[in-house]
PDB file of C-alpha atoms and ligand atoms in Angstrom:
ATOM      1  CA  UNK A 149     -13.310 -15.431   9.538  1.00 68.00           C
ATOM      2  CA  UNK A 150     -13.135 -18.492  11.778  1.00 75.00           C
ATOM      3  CA  UNK A 151      -9.831 -20.255  12.487  1.00 80.00           C
ATOM      4  CA  UNK A 152      -9.502 -23.218  10.192  1.00 90.00           C
ATOM      5  CA  UNK A 153      -7.100 -26.059   9.689  1.00 97.00           C
ATOM      6  CA  UNK A 154      -5.091 -25.761   6.494  1.00 98.00           C
ATOM      7  CA  UNK A 155      -6.474 -28.407   4.105  1.00 98.00           C
ATOM      8  CA  UNK A 156      -3.374 -30.199   2.830  1.00 98.00           C
ATOM      9  CA  UNK A 157      -5.270 -32.555   0.491  1.00 98.00           C
ATOM     10  CA  UNK A 158      -7.162 -29.738  -1.169  1.00 98.00           C
ATOM     11  CA  UNK A 159      -3.937 -27.773  -1.535  1.00 98.00           C
ATOM     12  CA  UNK A 160      -2.000 -30.682  -3.043  1.00 98.00           C
ATOM     13  CA  UNK A 161      -4.774 -31.439  -5.514  1.00 98.00           C
ATOM     14  CA  UNK A 162      -4.687 -27.909  -6.841  1.00 97.00           C
ATOM     15  CA  UNK A 163      -0.924 -27.306  -6.898  1.00 98.00           C
ATOM     16  CA  UNK A 164       0.473 -27.070 -10.426  1.00 97.00           C
ATOM     17  CA  UNK A 165       4.203 -26.643  -9.838  1.00 98.00           C
ATOM     18  CA  UNK A 166       7.015 -28.890 -11.026  1.00 98.00           C
ATOM     19  CA  UNK A 167       9.306 -28.742  -7.992  1.00 98.00           C
ATOM     20  CA  UNK A 168       8.359 -25.928  -5.647  1.00 98.00           C
ATOM     21  CA  UNK A 169       6.287 -27.370  -2.800  1.00 98.00           C
ATOM     22  CA  UNK A 170       6.740 -31.009  -3.881  1.00 97.00           C
ATOM     23  CA  UNK A 171       8.238 -31.488  -0.452  1.00 98.00           C
ATOM     24  CA  UNK A 172       5.441 -30.054   1.676  1.00 98.00           C
ATOM     25  CA  UNK A 173       5.355 -30.069   5.459  1.00 98.00           C
ATOM     26  CA  UNK A 174       2.246 -29.027   7.347  1.00 98.00           C
ATOM     27  CA  UNK A 175       2.559 -28.478  11.105  1.00 98.00           C
ATOM     28  CA  UNK A 176      -0.447 -27.692  13.242  1.00 98.00           C
ATOM     29  CA  UNK A 177       1.874 -25.780  15.611  1.00 97.00           C
ATOM     30  CA  UNK A 178       5.515 -24.762  15.543  1.00 98.00           C
ATOM     31  CA  UNK A 179       7.794 -22.102  17.036  1.00 98.00           C
ATOM     32  CA  UNK A 180       8.612 -20.701  13.591  1.00 98.00           C
ATOM     33  CA  UNK A 181       8.466 -22.266  10.125  1.00 98.00           C
ATOM     34  CA  UNK A 182      11.840 -20.688   9.294  1.00 98.00           C
ATOM     35  CA  UNK A 183      13.458 -21.990  12.472  1.00 98.00           C
ATOM     36  CA  UNK A 184      12.002 -25.421  11.707  1.00 98.00           C
ATOM     37  CA  UNK A 185      13.631 -25.447   8.270  1.00 98.00           C
ATOM     38  CA  UNK A 186      16.928 -24.296   9.803  1.00 97.00           C
ATOM     39  CA  UNK A 187      16.949 -27.384  12.011  1.00 97.00           C
ATOM     40  CA  UNK A 188      16.647 -29.888   9.151  1.00 97.00           C
ATOM     41  CA  UNK A 189      20.044 -31.555   8.592  1.00 97.00           C
ATOM     42  CA  UNK A 190      21.658 -30.417   5.382  1.00 96.00           C
ATOM     43  CA  UNK A 191      21.556 -33.773   3.522  1.00 96.00           C
ATOM     44  CA  UNK A 192      17.796 -34.040   4.169  1.00 97.00           C
ATOM     45  CA  UNK A 193      16.800 -30.590   2.984  1.00 97.00           C
ATOM     46  CA  UNK A 194      15.131 -30.697  -0.432  1.00 98.00           C
ATOM     47  CA  UNK A 195      15.371 -27.651  -2.751  1.00 98.00           C
ATOM     48  CA  UNK A 196      11.892 -26.143  -2.946  1.00 98.00           C
ATOM     49  CA  UNK A 197      10.616 -27.470   0.386  1.00 98.00           C
ATOM     50  CA  UNK A 198       7.676 -25.605   1.857  1.00 98.00           C
ATOM     51  CA  UNK A 199       6.775 -25.616   5.537  1.00 98.00           C
ATOM     52  CA  UNK A 200       3.496 -24.133   6.686  1.00 98.00           C
ATOM     53  CA  UNK A 201       1.822 -23.909  10.051  1.00 98.00           C
ATOM     54  CA  UNK A 202      -1.573 -22.890  11.380  1.00 98.00           C
ATOM     55  CA  UNK A 203      -0.114 -21.723  14.645  1.00 98.00           C
ATOM     56  CA  UNK A 204       3.263 -20.073  14.719  1.00 98.00           C
ATOM     57  CA  UNK A 205       4.157 -19.441  18.320  1.00 98.00           C
ATOM     58  CA  UNK A 206       7.426 -17.524  17.939  1.00 98.00           C
ATOM     59  CA  UNK A 207       7.118 -15.924  14.517  1.00 98.00           C
ATOM     60  CA  UNK A 208      10.148 -13.838  13.682  1.00 98.00           C
ATOM     61  CA  UNK A 209      10.040 -10.621  11.681  1.00 96.00           C
ATOM     62  CA  UNK A 210      12.665  -8.296  10.293  1.00 91.00           C
ATOM     63  CA  UNK A 211      15.034  -6.541  12.709  1.00 85.00           C
ATOM     64  CA  UNK A 212      14.399  -9.106  15.453  1.00 89.00           C
ATOM     65  CA  UNK A 213      10.794  -8.071  15.725  1.00 92.00           C
ATOM     66  CA  UNK A 214       8.156 -10.677  16.339  1.00 94.00           C
ATOM     67  CA  UNK A 215       5.585 -11.575  13.720  1.00 96.00           C
ATOM     68  CA  UNK A 216       2.080 -11.915  15.045  1.00 93.00           C
ATOM     69  CA  UNK A 217      -0.538 -14.104  13.394  1.00 96.00           C
ATOM     70  CA  UNK A 218      -3.784 -15.387  14.857  1.00 96.00           C
ATOM     71  CA  UNK A 219      -3.846 -19.190  14.574  1.00 97.00           C
ATOM     72  CA  UNK A 220      -5.744 -20.653  11.600  1.00 97.00           C
ATOM     73  CA  UNK A 221      -6.462 -17.320   9.968  1.00 95.00           C
ATOM     74  CA  UNK A 222      -3.323 -16.350   8.109  1.00 97.00           C
ATOM     75  CA  UNK A 223      -0.557 -17.673   5.943  1.00 98.00           C
ATOM     76  CA  UNK A 224       2.717 -18.277   7.764  1.00 98.00           C
ATOM     77  CA  UNK A 225       5.123 -20.385   5.749  1.00 98.00           C
ATOM     78  CA  UNK A 226       8.743 -20.704   4.644  1.00 98.00           C
ATOM     79  CA  UNK A 227      10.260 -21.931   1.427  1.00 98.00           C
ATOM     80  CA  UNK A 228      13.673 -23.606   1.578  1.00 98.00           C
ATOM     81  CA  UNK A 229      15.893 -23.129  -1.459  1.00 98.00           C
ATOM     82  CA  UNK A 230      19.366 -24.369  -2.293  1.00 97.00           C
ATOM     83  CA  UNK A 231      20.644 -22.004  -4.977  1.00 94.00           C
ATOM     84  CA  UNK A 232      24.157 -22.562  -6.346  1.00 90.00           C
ATOM     85  CA  UNK A 233      25.446 -19.211  -5.069  1.00 89.00           C
ATOM     86  CA  UNK A 234      24.457 -16.583  -2.540  1.00 88.00           C
ATOM     87  CA  UNK A 235      24.558 -13.811  -5.098  1.00 92.00           C
ATOM     88  CA  UNK A 236      21.492 -11.792  -5.989  1.00 94.00           C
ATOM     89  CA  UNK A 237      19.481 -13.031  -3.006  1.00 94.00           C
ATOM     90  CA  UNK A 238      17.916  -9.620  -2.551  1.00 94.00           C
ATOM     91  CA  UNK A 239      16.432  -9.901  -6.023  1.00 96.00           C
ATOM     92  CA  UNK A 240      15.175 -13.411  -5.218  1.00 96.00           C
ATOM     93  CA  UNK A 241      13.387 -12.130  -2.119  1.00 96.00           C
ATOM     94  CA  UNK A 242      11.914  -9.284  -4.128  1.00 97.00           C
ATOM     95  CA  UNK A 243      10.748 -11.825  -6.727  1.00 98.00           C
ATOM     96  CA  UNK A 244       8.813 -13.664  -3.998  1.00 98.00           C
ATOM     97  CA  UNK A 245       7.300 -10.384  -2.837  1.00 98.00           C
ATOM     98  CA  UNK A 246       6.362  -9.630  -6.426  1.00 98.00           C
ATOM     99  CA  UNK A 247       4.676 -13.041  -6.755  1.00 98.00           C
ATOM    100  CA  UNK A 248       2.640 -12.329  -3.614  1.00 98.00           C
ATOM    101  CA  UNK A 249       1.657  -8.895  -4.871  1.00 98.00           C
ATOM    102  CA  UNK A 250       0.379 -10.327  -8.148  1.00 98.00           C
ATOM    103  CA  UNK A 251      -1.579 -13.083  -6.402  1.00 98.00           C
ATOM    104  CA  UNK A 252      -3.211 -10.676  -3.947  1.00 98.00           C
ATOM    105  CA  UNK A 253      -4.211  -8.410  -6.812  1.00 98.00           C
ATOM    106  CA  UNK A 254      -6.339 -11.251  -8.188  1.00 97.00           C
ATOM    107  CA  UNK A 255      -8.571 -10.796  -5.143  1.00 97.00           C
ATOM    108  CA  UNK A 256      -8.678  -7.065  -4.505  1.00 97.00           C
ATOM    109  CA  UNK A 257      -9.747  -4.072  -6.549  1.00 94.00           C
ATOM    110  CA  UNK A 258      -6.584  -2.033  -5.863  1.00 91.00           C
ATOM    111  CA  UNK A 259      -2.878  -2.381  -6.190  1.00 96.00           C
ATOM    112  CA  UNK A 260      -0.347  -4.130  -3.974  1.00 98.00           C
ATOM    113  CA  UNK A 261       3.125  -2.567  -3.761  1.00 98.00           C
ATOM    114  CA  UNK A 262       6.494  -3.702  -2.547  1.00 97.00           C
ATOM    115  CA  UNK A 263       8.049  -1.459   0.048  1.00 95.00           C
ATOM    116  CA  UNK A 264      11.783  -1.823   0.164  1.00 91.00           C
ATOM    117  CA  UNK A 265      13.143  -4.131   1.315  1.00 88.00           C
ATOM    118  CA  UNK A 266      10.649  -6.823   2.249  1.00 93.00           C
ATOM    119  CA  UNK A 267       7.158  -5.461   2.911  1.00 96.00           C
ATOM    120  CA  UNK A 268       3.906  -5.708   1.003  1.00 98.00           C
ATOM    121  CA  UNK A 269       1.586  -2.762   1.148  1.00 98.00           C
ATOM    122  CA  UNK A 270      -1.914  -1.887   0.065  1.00 97.00           C
ATOM    123  CA  UNK A 271      -2.128   1.904   0.146  1.00 95.00           C
ATOM    124  CA  UNK A 272      -0.419   2.868   3.380  1.00 94.00           C
ATOM    125  CA  UNK A 273      -1.131  -0.409   5.179  1.00 96.00           C
ATOM    126  CA  UNK A 274       1.034  -3.461   5.466  1.00 97.00           C
ATOM    127  CA  UNK A 275      -0.518  -6.789   4.451  1.00 98.00           C
ATOM    128  CA  UNK A 276       2.560  -8.986   4.649  1.00 98.00           C
ATOM    129  CA  UNK A 277       6.291  -9.279   4.987  1.00 98.00           C
ATOM    130  CA  UNK A 278       9.195 -11.502   4.077  1.00 98.00           C
ATOM    131  CA  UNK A 279      12.223 -12.552   6.056  1.00 97.00           C
ATOM    132  CA  UNK A 280      15.124 -14.097   4.137  1.00 96.00           C
ATOM    133  CA  UNK A 281      17.893 -15.953   5.913  1.00 96.00           C
ATOM    134  CA  UNK A 282      20.874 -17.722   4.451  1.00 96.00           C
ATOM    135  CA  UNK A 283      23.223 -20.190   6.082  1.00 94.00           C
ATOM    136  CA  UNK A 284      26.630 -21.094   4.651  1.00 92.00           C
ATOM    137  CA  UNK A 285      29.087 -23.961   4.366  1.00 87.00           C
ATOM    138  CA  UNK A 286      32.288 -21.960   3.954  1.00 86.00           C
ATOM    139  CA  UNK A 287      31.573 -19.548   1.118  1.00 83.00           C
ATOM    140  CA  UNK A 288      28.775 -21.655  -0.421  1.00 88.00           C
ATOM    141  CA  UNK A 289      25.191 -21.224   0.660  1.00 92.00           C
ATOM    142  CA  UNK A 290      23.803 -24.228   2.455  1.00 96.00           C
ATOM    143  CA  UNK A 291      20.203 -23.012   2.411  1.00 97.00           C
ATOM    144  CA  UNK A 292      18.190 -19.915   1.726  1.00 97.00           C
ATOM    145  CA  UNK A 293      15.008 -19.649   3.760  1.00 98.00           C
ATOM    146  CA  UNK A 294      12.353 -17.243   2.616  1.00 98.00           C
ATOM    147  CA  UNK A 295       9.755 -16.875   5.349  1.00 98.00           C
ATOM    148  CA  UNK A 296       6.479 -15.243   4.458  1.00 98.00           C
ATOM    149  CA  UNK A 297       3.758 -13.896   6.694  1.00 98.00           C
ATOM    150  CA  UNK A 298       0.531 -12.724   5.074  1.00 98.00           C
ATOM    151  CA  UNK A 299      -2.450 -11.274   6.885  1.00 98.00           C
ATOM    152  CA  UNK A 300      -5.259 -13.103   5.180  1.00 97.00           C
ATOM    153  CA  UNK A 301      -7.921 -13.231   7.871  1.00 95.00           C
ATOM    154  CA  UNK A 302      -6.386 -11.601  10.913  1.00 93.00           C
ATOM    155  CA  UNK A 303      -9.019  -9.385  12.485  1.00 85.00           C
ATOM    156  CA  UNK A 304      -7.232  -8.225  15.584  1.00 91.00           C
ATOM    157  CA  UNK A 305      -3.830  -6.569  15.550  1.00 93.00           C
ATOM    158  CA  UNK A 306      -1.830  -5.507  18.597  1.00 92.00           C
ATOM    159  CA  UNK A 307      -1.762  -1.828  19.508  1.00 91.00           C
ATOM    160  CA  UNK A 308       1.698  -1.282  17.973  1.00 88.00           C
ATOM    161  CA  UNK A 309       0.616  -2.284  14.489  1.00 90.00           C
ATOM    162  CA  UNK A 310      -3.152  -1.868  14.323  1.00 89.00           C
ATOM    163  CA  UNK A 311      -3.015   1.532  12.583  1.00 91.00           C
ATOM    164  CA  UNK A 312      -0.601   0.241   9.972  1.00 94.00           C
ATOM    165  CA  UNK A 313      -1.844  -3.277   9.182  1.00 96.00           C
ATOM    166  CA  UNK A 314      -4.548  -4.731   6.961  1.00 97.00           C
ATOM    167  CA  UNK A 315      -5.894  -8.186   6.114  1.00 97.00           C
ATOM    168  CA  UNK A 316      -6.945  -9.565   2.779  1.00 98.00           C
ATOM    169  CA  UNK A 317     -10.361 -10.380   4.294  1.00 97.00           C
ATOM    170  CA  UNK A 318     -10.936  -6.636   4.888  1.00 95.00           C
ATOM    171  CA  UNK A 319     -10.703  -5.752   1.234  1.00 96.00           C
ATOM    172  CA  UNK A 320     -11.129  -8.867  -0.944  1.00 97.00           C
ATOM    173  CA  UNK A 321     -13.835  -8.534  -3.547  1.00 95.00           C
ATOM    174  CA  UNK A 322     -14.149 -12.284  -4.076  1.00 96.00           C
ATOM    175  CA  UNK A 323     -13.884 -15.438  -2.005  1.00 96.00           C
ATOM    176  CA  UNK A 324     -10.435 -16.869  -1.371  1.00 97.00           C
ATOM    177  CA  UNK A 325      -8.919 -19.711   0.550  1.00 97.00           C
ATOM    178  CA  UNK A 326      -5.442 -19.911   2.038  1.00 98.00           C
ATOM    179  CA  UNK A 327      -4.878 -23.124   0.037  1.00 98.00           C
ATOM    180  CA  UNK A 328      -5.711 -21.349  -3.222  1.00 98.00           C
ATOM    181  CA  UNK A 329      -3.486 -18.378  -2.384  1.00 98.00           C
ATOM    182  CA  UNK A 330      -0.545 -20.599  -1.546  1.00 98.00           C
ATOM    183  CA  UNK A 331      -0.928 -22.596  -4.784  1.00 98.00           C
ATOM    184  CA  UNK A 332      -1.023 -19.462  -6.898  1.00 98.00           C
ATOM    185  CA  UNK A 333       1.943 -17.997  -5.045  1.00 98.00           C
ATOM    186  CA  UNK A 334       4.089 -21.124  -5.461  1.00 98.00           C
ATOM    187  CA  UNK A 335       3.229 -21.334  -9.162  1.00 98.00           C
ATOM    188  CA  UNK A 336       4.318 -17.756  -9.768  1.00 98.00           C
ATOM    189  CA  UNK A 337       7.381 -18.074  -7.575  1.00 98.00           C
ATOM    190  CA  UNK A 338       8.525 -21.170  -9.441  1.00 98.00           C
ATOM    191  CA  UNK A 339       8.345 -19.209 -12.681  1.00 98.00           C
ATOM    192  CA  UNK A 340      10.166 -16.203 -11.235  1.00 98.00           C
ATOM    193  CA  UNK A 341      12.821 -18.441  -9.695  1.00 98.00           C
ATOM    194  CA  UNK A 342      13.641 -19.782 -13.192  1.00 97.00           C
ATOM    195  CA  UNK A 343      13.808 -16.226 -14.505  1.00 97.00           C
ATOM    196  CA  UNK A 344      16.034 -15.233 -11.624  1.00 97.00           C
ATOM    197  CA  UNK A 345      18.250 -18.269 -12.208  1.00 96.00           C
ATOM    198  CA  UNK A 346      18.613 -17.339 -15.901  1.00 96.00           C
ATOM    199  CA  UNK A 347      19.411 -13.691 -15.082  1.00 97.00           C
ATOM    200  CA  UNK A 348      16.376 -12.578 -17.040  1.00 97.00           C
ATOM    201  CA  UNK A 349      16.425  -8.764 -16.873  1.00 96.00           C
ATOM    202  CA  UNK A 350      12.654  -8.499 -17.407  1.00 97.00           C
ATOM    203  CA  UNK A 351      12.190  -9.742 -13.842  1.00 98.00           C
ATOM    204  CA  UNK A 352      13.965  -6.783 -12.228  1.00 98.00           C
ATOM    205  CA  UNK A 353      12.102  -4.353 -14.489  1.00 98.00           C
ATOM    206  CA  UNK A 354       8.721  -5.778 -13.537  1.00 98.00           C
ATOM    207  CA  UNK A 355       9.607  -5.848  -9.861  1.00 98.00           C
ATOM    208  CA  UNK A 356      10.821  -2.229 -10.015  1.00 98.00           C
ATOM    209  CA  UNK A 357       7.463  -1.088 -11.358  1.00 98.00           C
ATOM    210  CA  UNK A 358       5.745  -2.575  -8.322  1.00 98.00           C
ATOM    211  CA  UNK A 359       7.923  -0.782  -5.815  1.00 97.00           C
ATOM    212  CA  UNK A 360       6.737   2.154  -3.767  1.00 97.00           C
ATOM    213  CA  UNK A 361       8.351   5.335  -5.027  1.00 97.00           C
ATOM    214  CA  UNK A 362       9.406   3.939  -8.423  1.00 97.00           C
ATOM    215  CA  UNK A 363      10.057   6.810 -10.882  1.00 97.00           C
ATOM    216  CA  UNK A 364       9.503   9.406  -8.145  1.00 97.00           C
ATOM    217  CA  UNK A 365      11.801  11.867  -6.444  1.00 97.00           C
ATOM    218  CA  UNK A 366      12.396  10.404  -3.021  1.00 96.00           C
ATOM    219  CA  UNK A 367      14.556  10.884   0.008  1.00 95.00           C
ATOM    220  CA  UNK A 368      16.306   8.118   1.855  1.00 93.00           C
ATOM    221  CA  UNK A 369      16.553   7.314   5.489  1.00 91.00           C
ATOM    222  CA  UNK A 370      19.702   5.453   6.458  1.00 86.00           C
ATOM    223  CA  UNK A 371      19.867   3.919   9.911  1.00 84.00           C
ATOM    224  CA  UNK A 372      16.962   6.104  10.892  1.00 87.00           C
ATOM    225  CA  UNK A 373      18.586   9.317   9.640  1.00 90.00           C
ATOM    226  CA  UNK A 374      16.795  11.232   6.885  1.00 93.00           C
ATOM    227  CA  UNK A 375      19.251  12.491   4.230  1.00 91.00           C
ATOM    228  CA  UNK A 376      18.663  15.931   2.709  1.00 92.00           C
ATOM    229  CA  UNK A 377      19.530  14.952  -0.836  1.00 93.00           C
ATOM    230  CA  UNK A 378      16.747  13.914  -3.183  1.00 95.00           C
ATOM    231  CA  UNK A 379      16.998  11.087  -5.642  1.00 96.00           C
ATOM    232  CA  UNK A 380      14.928   9.752  -8.476  1.00 97.00           C
ATOM    233  CA  UNK A 381      14.163   6.116  -7.672  1.00 97.00           C
ATOM    234  CA  UNK A 382      14.998   4.066 -10.774  1.00 98.00           C
ATOM    235  CA  UNK A 383      14.099   0.673  -9.319  1.00 97.00           C
ATOM    236  CA  UNK A 384      16.452  -2.249  -8.693  1.00 97.00           C
ATOM    237  CA  UNK A 385      19.343  -3.746 -10.633  1.00 96.00           C
ATOM    238  CA  UNK A 386      20.136  -7.412 -11.375  1.00 96.00           C
ATOM    239  CA  UNK A 387      21.226  -7.907  -7.760  1.00 94.00           C
ATOM    240  CA  UNK A 388      18.144  -6.300  -6.306  1.00 94.00           C
ATOM    241  CA  UNK A 389      20.131  -3.222  -5.219  1.00 94.00           C
ATOM    242  CA  UNK A 390      18.388   0.154  -5.202  1.00 95.00           C
ATOM    243  CA  UNK A 391      19.223   2.523  -8.029  1.00 96.00           C
ATOM    244  CA  UNK A 392      18.908   6.182  -7.141  1.00 95.00           C
ATOM    245  CA  UNK A 393      19.727   9.022  -9.507  1.00 97.00           C
ATOM    246  CA  UNK A 394      20.943  12.221  -7.909  1.00 94.00           C
ATOM    247  CA  UNK A 395      20.491  15.755  -9.262  1.00 93.00           C
ATOM    248  CA  UNK A 396      23.951  15.618 -10.826  1.00 95.00           C
ATOM    249  CA  UNK A 397      22.651  12.606 -12.799  1.00 95.00           C
ATOM    250  CA  UNK A 398      24.948  10.061 -11.125  1.00 96.00           C
ATOM    251  CA  UNK A 399      23.314   6.717 -10.404  1.00 96.00           C
ATOM    252  CA  UNK A 400      23.921   5.677  -6.816  1.00 91.00           C
ATOM    253  CA  UNK A 401      23.576   2.017  -5.871  1.00 92.00           C
ATOM    254  CA  UNK A 402      22.419   1.088  -2.404  1.00 89.00           C
ATOM    255  CA  UNK A 403      22.388  -2.431  -1.135  1.00 84.00           C
ATOM    256  CA  UNK A 404      22.359  -1.569   2.495  1.00 72.00           C
ATOM    257  CA  UNK A 405      19.395  -3.071   4.290  1.00 70.00           C
ATOM    258  CA  UNK A 406      18.951  -0.202   6.693  1.00 74.00           C
ATOM    259  CA  UNK A 407      17.960   2.165   3.941  1.00 85.00           C
ATOM    260  CA  UNK A 408      14.372   3.314   3.569  1.00 90.00           C
ATOM    261  CA  UNK A 409      12.730   5.122   0.648  1.00 92.00           C
ATOM    262  CA  UNK A 410      10.667   8.117   1.689  1.00 93.00           C
ATOM    263  CA  UNK A 411       8.228   9.298  -0.955  1.00 90.00           C
ATOM    264  CA  UNK A 412       6.597  12.684  -1.430  1.00 76.00           C
ATOM    265  CA  UNK A 413       3.283  11.116  -0.339  1.00 70.00           C
ATOM    266  CA  UNK A 414       4.918  10.547   3.021  1.00 64.00           C
ATOM    267  CA  UNK A 415       5.436  14.256   3.409  1.00 54.00           C
ATOM    268  CA  UNK A 416       8.634  15.033   1.544  1.00 47.00           C
ATOM    269  CA  UNK A 417       8.165  17.631  -1.216  1.00 43.00           C
ATOM    270  CA  UNK A 418       9.312  17.195  -4.809  1.00 42.00           C
ATOM    271  CA  UNK A 419      12.649  18.904  -5.539  1.00 39.00           C
ATOM    272  CA  UNK A 420      12.538  22.181  -7.473  1.00 34.00           C
ATOM    273  CA  UNK A 421      14.008  21.484 -10.892  1.00 31.00           C
TER     274      UNK A 421
HETATM  275  C1  LIG B 672       8.428  -8.820   8.489  1.00 62.46           C
HETATM  276  O1  LIG B 672       8.965  -8.426   9.521  1.00 62.46           O
HETATM  277  O2  LIG B 672       7.686  -8.107   7.827  1.00 62.46           O
HETATM  278  C2  LIG B 672       8.714 -10.211   7.997  1.00 62.46           C
HETATM  279  C3  LIG B 672       7.781 -11.198   8.595  1.00 62.46           C
HETATM  280  C4  LIG B 672       8.068 -12.619   8.202  1.00 62.46           C
HETATM  281  C5  LIG B 672       7.187 -13.564   8.969  1.00 62.46           C
HETATM  282  C6  LIG B 672       7.267 -14.950   8.431  1.00 62.46           C
HETATM  283  S1  LIG B 672       5.916 -15.941   8.982  1.00 62.46           S
HETATM  284  C7  LIG B 672       6.686 -17.371   8.386  1.00 62.46           C
HETATM  285  C8  LIG B 672       8.162 -17.252   8.667  1.00 62.46           C
HETATM  286  N1  LIG B 672       8.475 -17.742   9.980  1.00 62.46           N
HETATM  287  C9  LIG B 672       8.924 -16.776  10.770  1.00 62.46           C
HETATM  288  O3  LIG B 672       9.260 -16.932  11.965  1.00 62.46           O
HETATM  289  N2  LIG B 672       8.926 -15.609  10.138  1.00 62.46           N
HETATM  290  C10 LIG B 672       8.508 -15.750   8.770  1.00 62.46           C
END
């Protein structure tokens, strides 16, 4: 896939959202789309703004890692939201991941899963990730920035990630364009945002079913340390927190970001019951 300039006119002509992406900023180059949105003065920041770039020079990933993306071949963008409270932001991020998973599945034969907390996987390979940041005015959120990096056409990954990463172009069974993908994603996200806003419990159920390990006996790794105890992964609650049932049938809630779900497929056996 050759590097291409994102076609803003084509994108705008296809977009069928009411508010998400109405304020749309295309930058041929920027340090980071999330950092760019952070710099916009508060009175000027429109709820539902979308910033996209073809060349992100200092892309930021989770845990201070960098996010690599070959220019003109991937989707690197951030949506800026101004929700009334900072509650349930984990569920909101998961809702965006869910929207991406559903859109990608329109183009591939297999399934896309959400790996807690913010990764998108096809099989055992990562196709994208999300980074959510929130700034505050006192106790009220000023802005929530959901940055999304999707490997759409990347065909060279650095040594650290090449065994674990995949691009949509490697597996798509029909033609796609970045403009089309972004339109579909924003349409779904707008819908899920309304559901999230209305506390619609269907949303968390649907998201749960897309998560790696859902309904399975799993182990958890906290701060890198693998716990012995096994839990049945029941999905997420209305806040996006993990629900894990232990063998004594107590439901444990985890909201801690440093927790990882380890499934039997990753080498941990099912408990004897
Ligand atoms: C991850 O580590 O998996 C999350 C990656 C998030 C990358 C996106 S690309 C657009 C936005 N701008 C950034 O600097 N990071 C996010």
